[in-house]
């Protein structure tokens, strides 16, 4: 069982470039999440999905878009990267919402210059 | 807005000393989860607390949920170098909020 897999592990972008972060889970979880982690700020929720074909905004959604076309995949897109989006991004999944532990991927370290 | 705070932000201990981190919420929680993140790693689930006043133990780790379900603590007895990392609490009510974490350093 791979659990939650994120790609890529590292990426450097120039301001204005776009990219997509990929997340895949093999646990048949309904719920998937994208977090960003910055020093001293903990984990902040960007977007989440409560099932295939659904997405919702989290705490810090501006500048990001997401899609959940298949239950096992959750994609995070940056249409026009900004230096403020330099961060470590974690995907997570859970069996239930609000009452189930989160299973995290290994993270993507993104630098925007 | 609703917040989950953790204290201390950093803790440096000598190996063998005890360590405690506290998690405080501005609102009553449905449940609370604790995670550990090793340096360079990802958060890993440790435990979930649901009931008021609940106490759970995992070897040298003791987790407690307050009677009012607004605070929680994680206590490590006789720290080891393998305990190094950042410990996060995650509170759930009508949404989920992570605390900022407590970073633990253990001096051999």
mmCIF file with all atom_site columns, C-alpha atoms in Angstrom:
data_model
loop_
_atom_site.group_PDB
_atom_site.id
_atom_site.type_symbol
_atom_site.label_atom_id
_atom_site.label_alt_id
_atom_site.label_comp_id
_atom_site.label_asym_id
_atom_site.label_entity_id
_atom_site.label_seq_id
_atom_site.pdbx_PDB_ins_code
_atom_site.Cartn_x
_atom_site.Cartn_y
_atom_site.Cartn_z
_atom_site.occupancy
_atom_site.B_iso_or_equiv
_atom_site.pdbx_formal_charge
_atom_site.auth_seq_id
_atom_site.auth_comp_id
_atom_site.auth_asym_id
_atom_site.auth_atom_id
_atom_site.pdbx_PDB_model_num
ATOM 1   C CA . UNK A 1 1   ? 0.000   0.000  0.000   1.00 0.00 ? 1   UNK A CA 1
ATOM 2   C CA . UNK A 1 2   ? 1.499   3.319  -1.071  1.00 0.00 ? 2   UNK A CA 1
ATOM 3   C CA . UNK A 1 3   ? -0.970  5.427  0.948   1.00 0.00 ? 3   UNK A CA 1
ATOM 4   C CA . UNK A 1 4   ? -0.855  9.030  -0.286  1.00 0.00 ? 4   UNK A CA 1
ATOM 5   C CA . UNK A 1 5   ? 1.592   9.819  -3.086  1.00 0.00 ? 5   UNK A CA 1
ATOM 6   C CA . UNK A 1 6   ? 2.529   13.330 -4.156  1.00 0.00 ? 6   UNK A CA 1
ATOM 7   C CA . UNK A 1 7   ? 4.447   14.413 -7.222  1.00 0.00 ? 7   UNK A CA 1
ATOM 8   C CA . UNK A 1 8   ? 6.748   16.176 -7.749  1.00 0.00 ? 8   UNK A CA 1
ATOM 9   C CA . UNK A 1 9   ? 8.854   16.263 -4.574  1.00 0.00 ? 9   UNK A CA 1
ATOM 10  C CA . UNK A 1 10  ? 10.592  19.524 -5.468  1.00 0.00 ? 10  UNK A CA 1
ATOM 11  C CA . UNK A 1 11  ? 9.932   22.276 -7.978  1.00 0.00 ? 11  UNK A CA 1
ATOM 12  C CA . UNK A 1 12  ? 11.307  25.723 -8.734  1.00 0.00 ? 12  UNK A CA 1
ATOM 13  C CA . UNK A 1 13  ? 9.106   28.139 -10.675 1.00 0.00 ? 13  UNK A CA 1
ATOM 14  C CA . UNK A 1 14  ? 9.563   31.649 -11.928 1.00 0.00 ? 14  UNK A CA 1
ATOM 15  C CA . UNK A 1 15  ? 6.943   34.238 -11.088 1.00 0.00 ? 15  UNK A CA 1
ATOM 16  C CA . UNK A 1 16  ? 4.006   33.933 -13.455 1.00 0.00 ? 16  UNK A CA 1
ATOM 17  C CA . UNK A 1 17  ? 4.616   30.304 -14.409 1.00 0.00 ? 17  UNK A CA 1
ATOM 18  C CA . UNK A 1 18  ? 1.975   27.666 -13.854 1.00 0.00 ? 18  UNK A CA 1
ATOM 19  C CA . UNK A 1 19  ? 2.118   24.133 -12.541 1.00 0.00 ? 19  UNK A CA 1
ATOM 20  C CA . UNK A 1 20  ? 0.004   21.295 -11.225 1.00 0.00 ? 20  UNK A CA 1
ATOM 21  C CA . UNK A 1 21  ? 0.722   19.239 -8.126  1.00 0.00 ? 21  UNK A CA 1
ATOM 22  C CA . UNK A 1 22  ? -0.556  15.688 -8.244  1.00 0.00 ? 22  UNK A CA 1
ATOM 23  C CA . UNK A 1 23  ? -1.912  13.668 -5.339  1.00 0.00 ? 23  UNK A CA 1
ATOM 24  C CA . UNK A 1 24  ? -3.045  10.067 -5.450  1.00 0.00 ? 24  UNK A CA 1
ATOM 25  C CA . UNK A 1 25  ? -4.377  7.840  -2.660  1.00 0.00 ? 25  UNK A CA 1
ATOM 26  C CA . UNK A 1 26  ? -5.037  4.126  -2.714  1.00 0.00 ? 26  UNK A CA 1
ATOM 27  C CA . UNK A 1 27  ? -7.065  3.862  0.494   1.00 0.00 ? 27  UNK A CA 1
ATOM 28  C CA . UNK A 1 28  ? -10.465 4.509  -1.130  1.00 0.00 ? 28  UNK A CA 1
ATOM 29  C CA . UNK A 1 29  ? -10.896 7.623  1.015   1.00 0.00 ? 29  UNK A CA 1
ATOM 30  C CA . UNK A 1 30  ? -13.738 9.985  0.195   1.00 0.00 ? 30  UNK A CA 1
ATOM 31  C CA . UNK A 1 31  ? -12.072 13.101 1.588   1.00 0.00 ? 31  UNK A CA 1
ATOM 32  C CA . UNK A 1 32  ? -8.951  14.757 0.269   1.00 0.00 ? 32  UNK A CA 1
ATOM 33  C CA . UNK A 1 33  ? -7.176  17.956 1.247   1.00 0.00 ? 33  UNK A CA 1
ATOM 34  C CA . UNK A 1 34  ? -4.403  20.301 0.181   1.00 0.00 ? 34  UNK A CA 1
ATOM 35  C CA . UNK A 1 35  ? -2.433  22.101 2.897   1.00 0.00 ? 35  UNK A CA 1
ATOM 36  C CA . UNK A 1 36  ? 0.479   24.472 2.789   1.00 0.00 ? 36  UNK A CA 1
ATOM 37  C CA . UNK A 1 37  ? 3.041   24.633 5.577   1.00 0.00 ? 37  UNK A CA 1
ATOM 38  C CA . UNK A 1 38  ? 5.079   27.722 6.298   1.00 0.00 ? 38  UNK A CA 1
ATOM 39  C CA . UNK A 1 39  ? 7.501   28.270 9.219   1.00 0.00 ? 39  UNK A CA 1
ATOM 40  C CA . UNK A 1 40  ? 5.650   29.247 12.379  1.00 0.00 ? 40  UNK A CA 1
ATOM 41  C CA . UNK A 1 41  ? 2.253   29.053 10.646  1.00 0.00 ? 41  UNK A CA 1
ATOM 42  C CA . UNK A 1 42  ? 1.430   25.398 11.029  1.00 0.00 ? 42  UNK A CA 1
ATOM 43  C CA . UNK A 1 43  ? -0.708  23.722 8.382   1.00 0.00 ? 43  UNK A CA 1
ATOM 44  C CA . UNK A 1 44  ? -3.248  25.852 6.542   1.00 0.00 ? 44  UNK A CA 1
ATOM 45  C CA . UNK A 1 45  ? -5.999  24.355 4.430   1.00 0.00 ? 45  UNK A CA 1
ATOM 46  C CA . UNK A 1 46  ? -6.079  25.530 0.814   1.00 0.00 ? 46  UNK A CA 1
ATOM 47  C CA . UNK A 1 47  ? -8.898  23.474 -0.723  1.00 0.00 ? 47  UNK A CA 1
ATOM 48  C CA . UNK A 1 48  ? -10.577 20.200 0.043   1.00 0.00 ? 48  UNK A CA 1
ATOM 49  C CA . UNK A 1 49  ? -12.921 17.672 -1.536  1.00 0.00 ? 49  UNK A CA 1
ATOM 50  C CA . UNK A 1 50  ? -15.662 15.608 0.072   1.00 0.00 ? 50  UNK A CA 1
ATOM 51  C CA . UNK A 1 51  ? -15.971 13.253 -2.883  1.00 0.00 ? 51  UNK A CA 1
ATOM 52  C CA . UNK A 1 52  ? -15.363 12.720 -6.575  1.00 0.00 ? 52  UNK A CA 1
ATOM 53  C CA . UNK A 1 53  ? -16.403 15.744 -8.604  1.00 0.00 ? 53  UNK A CA 1
ATOM 54  C CA . UNK A 1 54  ? -16.642 18.080 -5.603  1.00 0.00 ? 54  UNK A CA 1
ATOM 55  C CA . UNK A 1 55  ? -14.288 20.748 -4.281  1.00 0.00 ? 55  UNK A CA 1
ATOM 56  C CA . UNK A 1 56  ? -14.517 23.448 -1.635  1.00 0.00 ? 56  UNK A CA 1
ATOM 57  C CA . UNK A 1 57  ? -12.428 26.383 -0.444  1.00 0.00 ? 57  UNK A CA 1
ATOM 58  C CA . UNK A 1 58  ? -10.370 26.177 2.683   1.00 0.00 ? 58  UNK A CA 1
ATOM 59  C CA . UNK A 1 59  ? -8.654  28.832 4.740   1.00 0.00 ? 59  UNK A CA 1
ATOM 60  C CA . UNK A 1 60  ? -6.244  30.177 2.083   1.00 0.00 ? 60  UNK A CA 1
ATOM 61  C CA . UNK A 1 61  ? -7.679  29.377 -1.391  1.00 0.00 ? 61  UNK A CA 1
ATOM 62  C CA . UNK A 1 62  ? -6.634  32.486 -3.345  1.00 0.00 ? 62  UNK A CA 1
ATOM 63  C CA . UNK A 1 63  ? -4.249  31.807 -6.220  1.00 0.00 ? 63  UNK A CA 1
ATOM 64  C CA . UNK A 1 64  ? -4.994  28.070 -6.315  1.00 0.00 ? 64  UNK A CA 1
ATOM 65  C CA . UNK A 1 65  ? -7.460  25.839 -8.109  1.00 0.00 ? 65  UNK A CA 1
ATOM 66  C CA . UNK A 1 66  ? -8.232  22.163 -7.610  1.00 0.00 ? 66  UNK A CA 1
ATOM 67  C CA . UNK A 1 67  ? -9.948  19.320 -9.371  1.00 0.00 ? 67  UNK A CA 1
ATOM 68  C CA . UNK A 1 68  ? -11.163 15.868 -8.275  1.00 0.00 ? 68  UNK A CA 1
ATOM 69  C CA . UNK A 1 69  ? -12.126 14.098 -11.470 1.00 0.00 ? 69  UNK A CA 1
ATOM 70  C CA . UNK A 1 70  ? -11.417 10.658 -9.994  1.00 0.00 ? 70  UNK A CA 1
ATOM 71  C CA . UNK A 1 71  ? -11.921 9.552  -6.404  1.00 0.00 ? 71  UNK A CA 1
ATOM 72  C CA . UNK A 1 72  ? -8.275  8.609  -5.960  1.00 0.00 ? 72  UNK A CA 1
ATOM 73  C CA . UNK A 1 73  ? -6.757  11.806 -7.381  1.00 0.00 ? 73  UNK A CA 1
ATOM 74  C CA . UNK A 1 74  ? -6.757  15.414 -6.194  1.00 0.00 ? 74  UNK A CA 1
ATOM 75  C CA . UNK A 1 75  ? -4.913  18.013 -8.264  1.00 0.00 ? 75  UNK A CA 1
ATOM 76  C CA . UNK A 1 76  ? -3.723  21.412 -7.086  1.00 0.00 ? 76  UNK A CA 1
ATOM 77  C CA . UNK A 1 77  ? -3.039  24.059 -9.723  1.00 0.00 ? 77  UNK A CA 1
ATOM 78  C CA . UNK A 1 78  ? -1.173  27.336 -9.602  1.00 0.00 ? 78  UNK A CA 1
ATOM 79  C CA . UNK A 1 79  ? -2.137  29.383 -12.657 1.00 0.00 ? 79  UNK A CA 1
ATOM 80  C CA . UNK A 1 80  ? 0.322   32.252 -12.143 1.00 0.00 ? 80  UNK A CA 1
ATOM 81  C CA . UNK A 1 81  ? 2.842   31.520 -9.413  1.00 0.00 ? 81  UNK A CA 1
ATOM 82  C CA . UNK A 1 82  ? 3.892   34.248 -6.982  1.00 0.00 ? 82  UNK A CA 1
ATOM 83  C CA . UNK A 1 83  ? 6.805   34.326 -4.501  1.00 0.00 ? 83  UNK A CA 1
ATOM 84  C CA . UNK A 1 84  ? 4.231   34.255 -1.665  1.00 0.00 ? 84  UNK A CA 1
ATOM 85  C CA . UNK A 1 85  ? 3.363   30.730 -2.791  1.00 0.00 ? 85  UNK A CA 1
ATOM 86  C CA . UNK A 1 86  ? 6.808   29.453 -1.892  1.00 0.00 ? 86  UNK A CA 1
ATOM 87  C CA . UNK A 1 87  ? 5.964   26.773 0.642   1.00 0.00 ? 87  UNK A CA 1
ATOM 88  C CA . UNK A 1 88  ? 5.780   23.074 1.371   1.00 0.00 ? 88  UNK A CA 1
ATOM 89  C CA . UNK A 1 89  ? 2.534   21.593 0.105   1.00 0.00 ? 89  UNK A CA 1
ATOM 90  C CA . UNK A 1 90  ? 0.977   18.507 1.656   1.00 0.00 ? 90  UNK A CA 1
ATOM 91  C CA . UNK A 1 91  ? -1.863  16.445 0.321   1.00 0.00 ? 91  UNK A CA 1
ATOM 92  C CA . UNK A 1 92  ? -3.906  14.416 2.793   1.00 0.00 ? 92  UNK A CA 1
ATOM 93  C CA . UNK A 1 93  ? -6.848  12.061 2.725   1.00 0.00 ? 93  UNK A CA 1
ATOM 94  C CA . UNK A 1 94  ? -9.264  10.710 5.300   1.00 0.00 ? 94  UNK A CA 1
ATOM 95  C CA . UNK A 1 95  ? -12.049 8.174  5.602   1.00 0.00 ? 95  UNK A CA 1
ATOM 96  C CA . UNK A 1 96  ? -14.462 10.623 7.220   1.00 0.00 ? 96  UNK A CA 1
ATOM 97  C CA . UNK A 1 97  ? -14.713 14.389 7.520   1.00 0.00 ? 97  UNK A CA 1
ATOM 98  C CA . UNK A 1 98  ? -13.982 16.162 10.833  1.00 0.00 ? 98  UNK A CA 1
ATOM 99  C CA . UNK A 1 99  ? -13.783 12.906 12.800  1.00 0.00 ? 99  UNK A CA 1
ATOM 100 C CA . UNK A 1 100 ? -11.117 10.840 11.080  1.00 0.00 ? 100 UNK A CA 1
ATOM 101 C CA . UNK A 1 101 ? -7.331  11.119 11.168  1.00 0.00 ? 101 UNK A CA 1
ATOM 102 C CA . UNK A 1 102 ? -5.544  12.549 8.161   1.00 0.00 ? 102 UNK A CA 1
ATOM 103 C CA . UNK A 1 103 ? -3.059  10.528 6.112   1.00 0.00 ? 103 UNK A CA 1
ATOM 104 C CA . UNK A 1 104 ? -0.446  12.806 4.597   1.00 0.00 ? 104 UNK A CA 1
ATOM 105 C CA . UNK A 1 105 ? 1.717   12.511 1.526   1.00 0.00 ? 105 UNK A CA 1
ATOM 106 C CA . UNK A 1 106 ? 5.445   13.219 1.667   1.00 0.00 ? 106 UNK A CA 1
ATOM 107 C CA . UNK A 1 107 ? 5.053   16.805 0.536   1.00 0.00 ? 107 UNK A CA 1
ATOM 108 C CA . UNK A 1 108 ? 6.149   19.015 -2.364  1.00 0.00 ? 108 UNK A CA 1
ATOM 109 C CA . UNK A 1 109 ? 8.686   21.752 -1.734  1.00 0.00 ? 109 UNK A CA 1
ATOM 110 C CA . UNK A 1 110 ? 7.897   24.625 -4.097  1.00 0.00 ? 110 UNK A CA 1
ATOM 111 C CA . UNK A 1 111 ? 10.091  27.689 -4.581  1.00 0.00 ? 111 UNK A CA 1
ATOM 112 C CA . UNK A 1 112 ? 8.877   30.627 -6.652  1.00 0.00 ? 112 UNK A CA 1
ATOM 113 C CA . UNK A 1 113 ? 11.581  33.089 -7.663  1.00 0.00 ? 113 UNK A CA 1
ATOM 114 C CA . UNK B 2 1   ? -11.984 33.842 14.622  1.00 0.00 ? 1   UNK B CA 1
ATOM 115 C CA . UNK B 2 2   ? -11.643 30.400 16.070  1.00 0.00 ? 2   UNK B CA 1
ATOM 116 C CA . UNK B 2 3   ? -8.089  29.512 16.943  1.00 0.00 ? 3   UNK B CA 1
ATOM 117 C CA . UNK B 2 4   ? -6.034  26.619 18.177  1.00 0.00 ? 4   UNK B CA 1
ATOM 118 C CA . UNK B 2 5   ? -2.890  27.632 20.018  1.00 0.00 ? 5   UNK B CA 1
ATOM 119 C CA . UNK B 2 6   ? 0.021   25.532 21.209  1.00 0.00 ? 6   UNK B CA 1
ATOM 120 C CA . UNK B 2 7   ? 2.629   26.243 23.852  1.00 0.00 ? 7   UNK B CA 1
ATOM 121 C CA . UNK B 2 8   ? 5.526   26.258 23.949  1.00 0.00 ? 8   UNK B CA 1
ATOM 122 C CA . UNK B 2 9   ? 6.593   27.011 20.395  1.00 0.00 ? 9   UNK B CA 1
ATOM 123 C CA . UNK B 2 10  ? 10.004  25.437 20.990  1.00 0.00 ? 10  UNK B CA 1
ATOM 124 C CA . UNK B 2 11  ? 11.378  23.161 23.699  1.00 0.00 ? 11  UNK B CA 1
ATOM 125 C CA . UNK B 2 12  ? 14.919  21.950 24.153  1.00 0.00 ? 12  UNK B CA 1
ATOM 126 C CA . UNK B 2 13  ? 15.385  19.123 26.638  1.00 0.00 ? 13  UNK B CA 1
ATOM 127 C CA . UNK B 2 14  ? 18.209  16.903 27.787  1.00 0.00 ? 14  UNK B CA 1
ATOM 128 C CA . UNK B 2 15  ? 17.711  13.290 26.840  1.00 0.00 ? 15  UNK B CA 1
ATOM 129 C CA . UNK B 2 16  ? 15.869  11.577 29.663  1.00 0.00 ? 16  UNK B CA 1
ATOM 130 C CA . UNK B 2 17  ? 13.929  14.673 30.742  1.00 0.00 ? 17  UNK B CA 1
ATOM 131 C CA . UNK B 2 18  ? 10.167  14.883 30.405  1.00 0.00 ? 18  UNK B CA 1
ATOM 132 C CA . UNK B 2 19  ? 8.360   17.075 27.856  1.00 0.00 ? 19  UNK B CA 1
ATOM 133 C CA . UNK B 2 20  ? 4.849   18.478 27.684  1.00 0.00 ? 20  UNK B CA 1
ATOM 134 C CA . UNK B 2 21  ? 3.077   20.464 24.989  1.00 0.00 ? 21  UNK B CA 1
ATOM 135 C CA . UNK B 2 22  ? -0.304  22.099 25.473  1.00 0.00 ? 22  UNK B CA 1
ATOM 136 C CA . UNK B 2 23  ? -3.030  22.754 22.942  1.00 0.00 ? 23  UNK B CA 1
ATOM 137 C CA . UNK B 2 24  ? -5.738  25.342 23.642  1.00 0.00 ? 24  UNK B CA 1
ATOM 138 C CA . UNK B 2 25  ? -8.821  26.076 21.576  1.00 0.00 ? 25  UNK B CA 1
ATOM 139 C CA . UNK B 2 26  ? -10.990 29.181 21.661  1.00 0.00 ? 26  UNK B CA 1
ATOM 140 C CA . UNK B 2 27  ? -14.029 26.981 21.037  1.00 0.00 ? 27  UNK B CA 1
ATOM 141 C CA . UNK B 2 28  ? -15.309 23.623 22.271  1.00 0.00 ? 28  UNK B CA 1
ATOM 142 C CA . UNK B 2 29  ? -13.988 20.803 20.138  1.00 0.00 ? 29  UNK B CA 1
ATOM 143 C CA . UNK B 2 30  ? -15.723 17.649 18.947  1.00 0.00 ? 30  UNK B CA 1
ATOM 144 C CA . UNK B 2 31  ? -12.453 15.764 18.992  1.00 0.00 ? 31  UNK B CA 1
ATOM 145 C CA . UNK B 2 32  ? -8.732  16.401 18.834  1.00 0.00 ? 32  UNK B CA 1
ATOM 146 C CA . UNK B 2 33  ? -5.970  14.629 16.950  1.00 0.00 ? 33  UNK B CA 1
ATOM 147 C CA . UNK B 2 34  ? -2.219  14.718 17.573  1.00 0.00 ? 34  UNK B CA 1
ATOM 148 C CA . UNK B 2 35  ? 0.428   14.369 14.871  1.00 0.00 ? 35  UNK B CA 1
ATOM 149 C CA . UNK B 2 36  ? 4.222   14.137 14.852  1.00 0.00 ? 36  UNK B CA 1
ATOM 150 C CA . UNK B 2 37  ? 6.356   15.532 12.054  1.00 0.00 ? 37  UNK B CA 1
ATOM 151 C CA . UNK B 2 38  ? 10.018  14.564 11.921  1.00 0.00 ? 38  UNK B CA 1
ATOM 152 C CA . UNK B 2 39  ? 12.417  17.150 10.415  1.00 0.00 ? 39  UNK B CA 1
ATOM 153 C CA . UNK B 2 40  ? 12.007  17.050 6.638   1.00 0.00 ? 40  UNK B CA 1
ATOM 154 C CA . UNK B 2 41  ? 9.085   14.655 6.919   1.00 0.00 ? 41  UNK B CA 1
ATOM 155 C CA . UNK B 2 42  ? 5.331   14.750 6.823   1.00 0.00 ? 42  UNK B CA 1
ATOM 156 C CA . UNK B 2 43  ? 2.826   14.784 9.700   1.00 0.00 ? 43  UNK B CA 1
ATOM 157 C CA . UNK B 2 44  ? 2.028   11.330 11.011  1.00 0.00 ? 44  UNK B CA 1
ATOM 158 C CA . UNK B 2 45  ? -1.109  10.632 13.025  1.00 0.00 ? 45  UNK B CA 1
ATOM 159 C CA . UNK B 2 46  ? -0.493  9.656  16.652  1.00 0.00 ? 46  UNK B CA 1
ATOM 160 C CA . UNK B 2 47  ? -3.860  9.535  18.397  1.00 0.00 ? 47  UNK B CA 1
ATOM 161 C CA . UNK B 2 48  ? -7.433  10.812 18.523  1.00 0.00 ? 48  UNK B CA 1
ATOM 162 C CA . UNK B 2 49  ? -9.246  11.952 21.672  1.00 0.00 ? 49  UNK B CA 1
ATOM 163 C CA . UNK B 2 50  ? -13.026 12.222 21.673  1.00 0.00 ? 50  UNK B CA 1
ATOM 164 C CA . UNK B 2 51  ? -14.401 12.094 25.202  1.00 0.00 ? 51  UNK B CA 1
ATOM 165 C CA . UNK B 2 52  ? -14.258 14.816 27.834  1.00 0.00 ? 52  UNK B CA 1
ATOM 166 C CA . UNK B 2 53  ? -11.435 14.088 30.302  1.00 0.00 ? 53  UNK B CA 1
ATOM 167 C CA . UNK B 2 54  ? -10.103 11.234 28.169  1.00 0.00 ? 54  UNK B CA 1
ATOM 168 C CA . UNK B 2 55  ? -6.563  10.005 28.825  1.00 0.00 ? 55  UNK B CA 1
ATOM 169 C CA . UNK B 2 56  ? -4.731  7.707  26.437  1.00 0.00 ? 56  UNK B CA 1
ATOM 170 C CA . UNK B 2 57  ? -1.224  6.284  26.612  1.00 0.00 ? 57  UNK B CA 1
ATOM 171 C CA . UNK B 2 58  ? 1.171   5.069  23.967  1.00 0.00 ? 58  UNK B CA 1
ATOM 172 C CA . UNK B 2 59  ? 4.320   3.733  25.630  1.00 0.00 ? 59  UNK B CA 1
ATOM 173 C CA . UNK B 2 60  ? 6.068   6.896  26.941  1.00 0.00 ? 60  UNK B CA 1
ATOM 174 C CA . UNK B 2 61  ? 3.437   9.263  25.477  1.00 0.00 ? 61  UNK B CA 1
ATOM 175 C CA . UNK B 2 62  ? 0.373   10.338 27.479  1.00 0.00 ? 62  UNK B CA 1
ATOM 176 C CA . UNK B 2 63  ? -2.430  12.298 25.830  1.00 0.00 ? 63  UNK B CA 1
ATOM 177 C CA . UNK B 2 64  ? -5.170  14.098 27.709  1.00 0.00 ? 64  UNK B CA 1
ATOM 178 C CA . UNK B 2 65  ? -8.366  15.875 26.624  1.00 0.00 ? 65  UNK B CA 1
ATOM 179 C CA . UNK B 2 66  ? -9.687  18.529 28.961  1.00 0.00 ? 66  UNK B CA 1
ATOM 180 C CA . UNK B 2 67  ? -13.011 18.287 30.752  1.00 0.00 ? 67  UNK B CA 1
ATOM 181 C CA . UNK B 2 68  ? -14.382 21.244 28.792  1.00 0.00 ? 68  UNK B CA 1
ATOM 182 C CA . UNK B 2 69  ? -13.011 19.815 25.519  1.00 0.00 ? 69  UNK B CA 1
ATOM 183 C CA . UNK B 2 70  ? -11.152 23.072 24.844  1.00 0.00 ? 70  UNK B CA 1
ATOM 184 C CA . UNK B 2 71  ? -7.644  21.962 25.683  1.00 0.00 ? 71  UNK B CA 1
ATOM 185 C CA . UNK B 2 72  ? -5.373  18.983 25.410  1.00 0.00 ? 72  UNK B CA 1
ATOM 186 C CA . UNK B 2 73  ? -1.862  17.968 26.336  1.00 0.00 ? 73  UNK B CA 1
ATOM 187 C CA . UNK B 2 74  ? 0.821   15.573 25.168  1.00 0.00 ? 74  UNK B CA 1
ATOM 188 C CA . UNK B 2 75  ? 3.368   14.436 27.729  1.00 0.00 ? 75  UNK B CA 1
ATOM 189 C CA . UNK B 2 76  ? 6.484   12.448 26.885  1.00 0.00 ? 76  UNK B CA 1
ATOM 190 C CA . UNK B 2 77  ? 8.262   10.693 29.742  1.00 0.00 ? 77  UNK B CA 1
ATOM 191 C CA . UNK B 2 78  ? 12.033  10.294 29.583  1.00 0.00 ? 78  UNK B CA 1
ATOM 192 C CA . UNK B 2 79  ? 12.594  11.752 26.135  1.00 0.00 ? 79  UNK B CA 1
ATOM 193 C CA . UNK B 2 80  ? 14.807  10.004 23.613  1.00 0.00 ? 80  UNK B CA 1
ATOM 194 C CA . UNK B 2 81  ? 16.520  11.358 20.501  1.00 0.00 ? 81  UNK B CA 1
ATOM 195 C CA . UNK B 2 82  ? 13.888  9.572  18.421  1.00 0.00 ? 82  UNK B CA 1
ATOM 196 C CA . UNK B 2 83  ? 11.272  11.944 19.884  1.00 0.00 ? 83  UNK B CA 1
ATOM 197 C CA . UNK B 2 84  ? 12.756  14.903 17.989  1.00 0.00 ? 84  UNK B CA 1
ATOM 198 C CA . UNK B 2 85  ? 10.225  16.639 15.757  1.00 0.00 ? 85  UNK B CA 1
ATOM 199 C CA . UNK B 2 86  ? 7.258   18.957 15.738  1.00 0.00 ? 86  UNK B CA 1
ATOM 200 C CA . UNK B 2 87  ? 4.059   17.923 17.483  1.00 0.00 ? 87  UNK B CA 1
ATOM 201 C CA . UNK B 2 88  ? 0.807   19.315 16.129  1.00 0.00 ? 88  UNK B CA 1
ATOM 202 C CA . UNK B 2 89  ? -2.667  19.209 17.560  1.00 0.00 ? 89  UNK B CA 1
ATOM 203 C CA . UNK B 2 90  ? -5.648  19.328 15.216  1.00 0.00 ? 90  UNK B CA 1
ATOM 204 C CA . UNK B 2 91  ? -8.979  20.390 16.592  1.00 0.00 ? 91  UNK B CA 1
ATOM 205 C CA . UNK B 2 92  ? -12.301 19.516 14.967  1.00 0.00 ? 92  UNK B CA 1
ATOM 206 C CA . UNK B 2 93  ? -15.695 21.183 15.420  1.00 0.00 ? 93  UNK B CA 1
ATOM 207 C CA . UNK B 2 94  ? -17.494 22.439 12.333  1.00 0.00 ? 94  UNK B CA 1
ATOM 208 C CA . UNK B 2 95  ? -14.137 22.569 10.621  1.00 0.00 ? 95  UNK B CA 1
ATOM 209 C CA . UNK B 2 96  ? -10.608 21.426 11.273  1.00 0.00 ? 96  UNK B CA 1
ATOM 210 C CA . UNK B 2 97  ? -7.840  23.710 12.513  1.00 0.00 ? 97  UNK B CA 1
ATOM 211 C CA . UNK B 2 98  ? -4.233  22.808 13.200  1.00 0.00 ? 98  UNK B CA 1
ATOM 212 C CA . UNK B 2 99  ? -2.240  24.349 15.988  1.00 0.00 ? 99  UNK B CA 1
ATOM 213 C CA . UNK B 2 100 ? 1.098   25.931 14.983  1.00 0.00 ? 100 UNK B CA 1
ATOM 214 C CA . UNK B 2 101 ? 3.036   23.065 16.564  1.00 0.00 ? 101 UNK B CA 1
ATOM 215 C CA . UNK B 2 102 ? 5.672   22.609 19.248  1.00 0.00 ? 102 UNK B CA 1
ATOM 216 C CA . UNK B 2 103 ? 9.158   21.849 18.020  1.00 0.00 ? 103 UNK B CA 1
ATOM 217 C CA . UNK B 2 104 ? 11.060  19.466 20.320  1.00 0.00 ? 104 UNK B CA 1
ATOM 218 C CA . UNK B 2 105 ? 14.837  19.185 20.349  1.00 0.00 ? 105 UNK B CA 1
ATOM 219 C CA . UNK B 2 106 ? 16.506  16.489 22.431  1.00 0.00 ? 106 UNK B CA 1
ATOM 220 C CA . UNK B 2 107 ? 20.122  16.966 23.481  1.00 0.00 ? 107 UNK B CA 1
ATOM 221 C CA . UNK B 2 108 ? 21.933  13.605 23.805  1.00 0.00 ? 108 UNK B CA 1
#
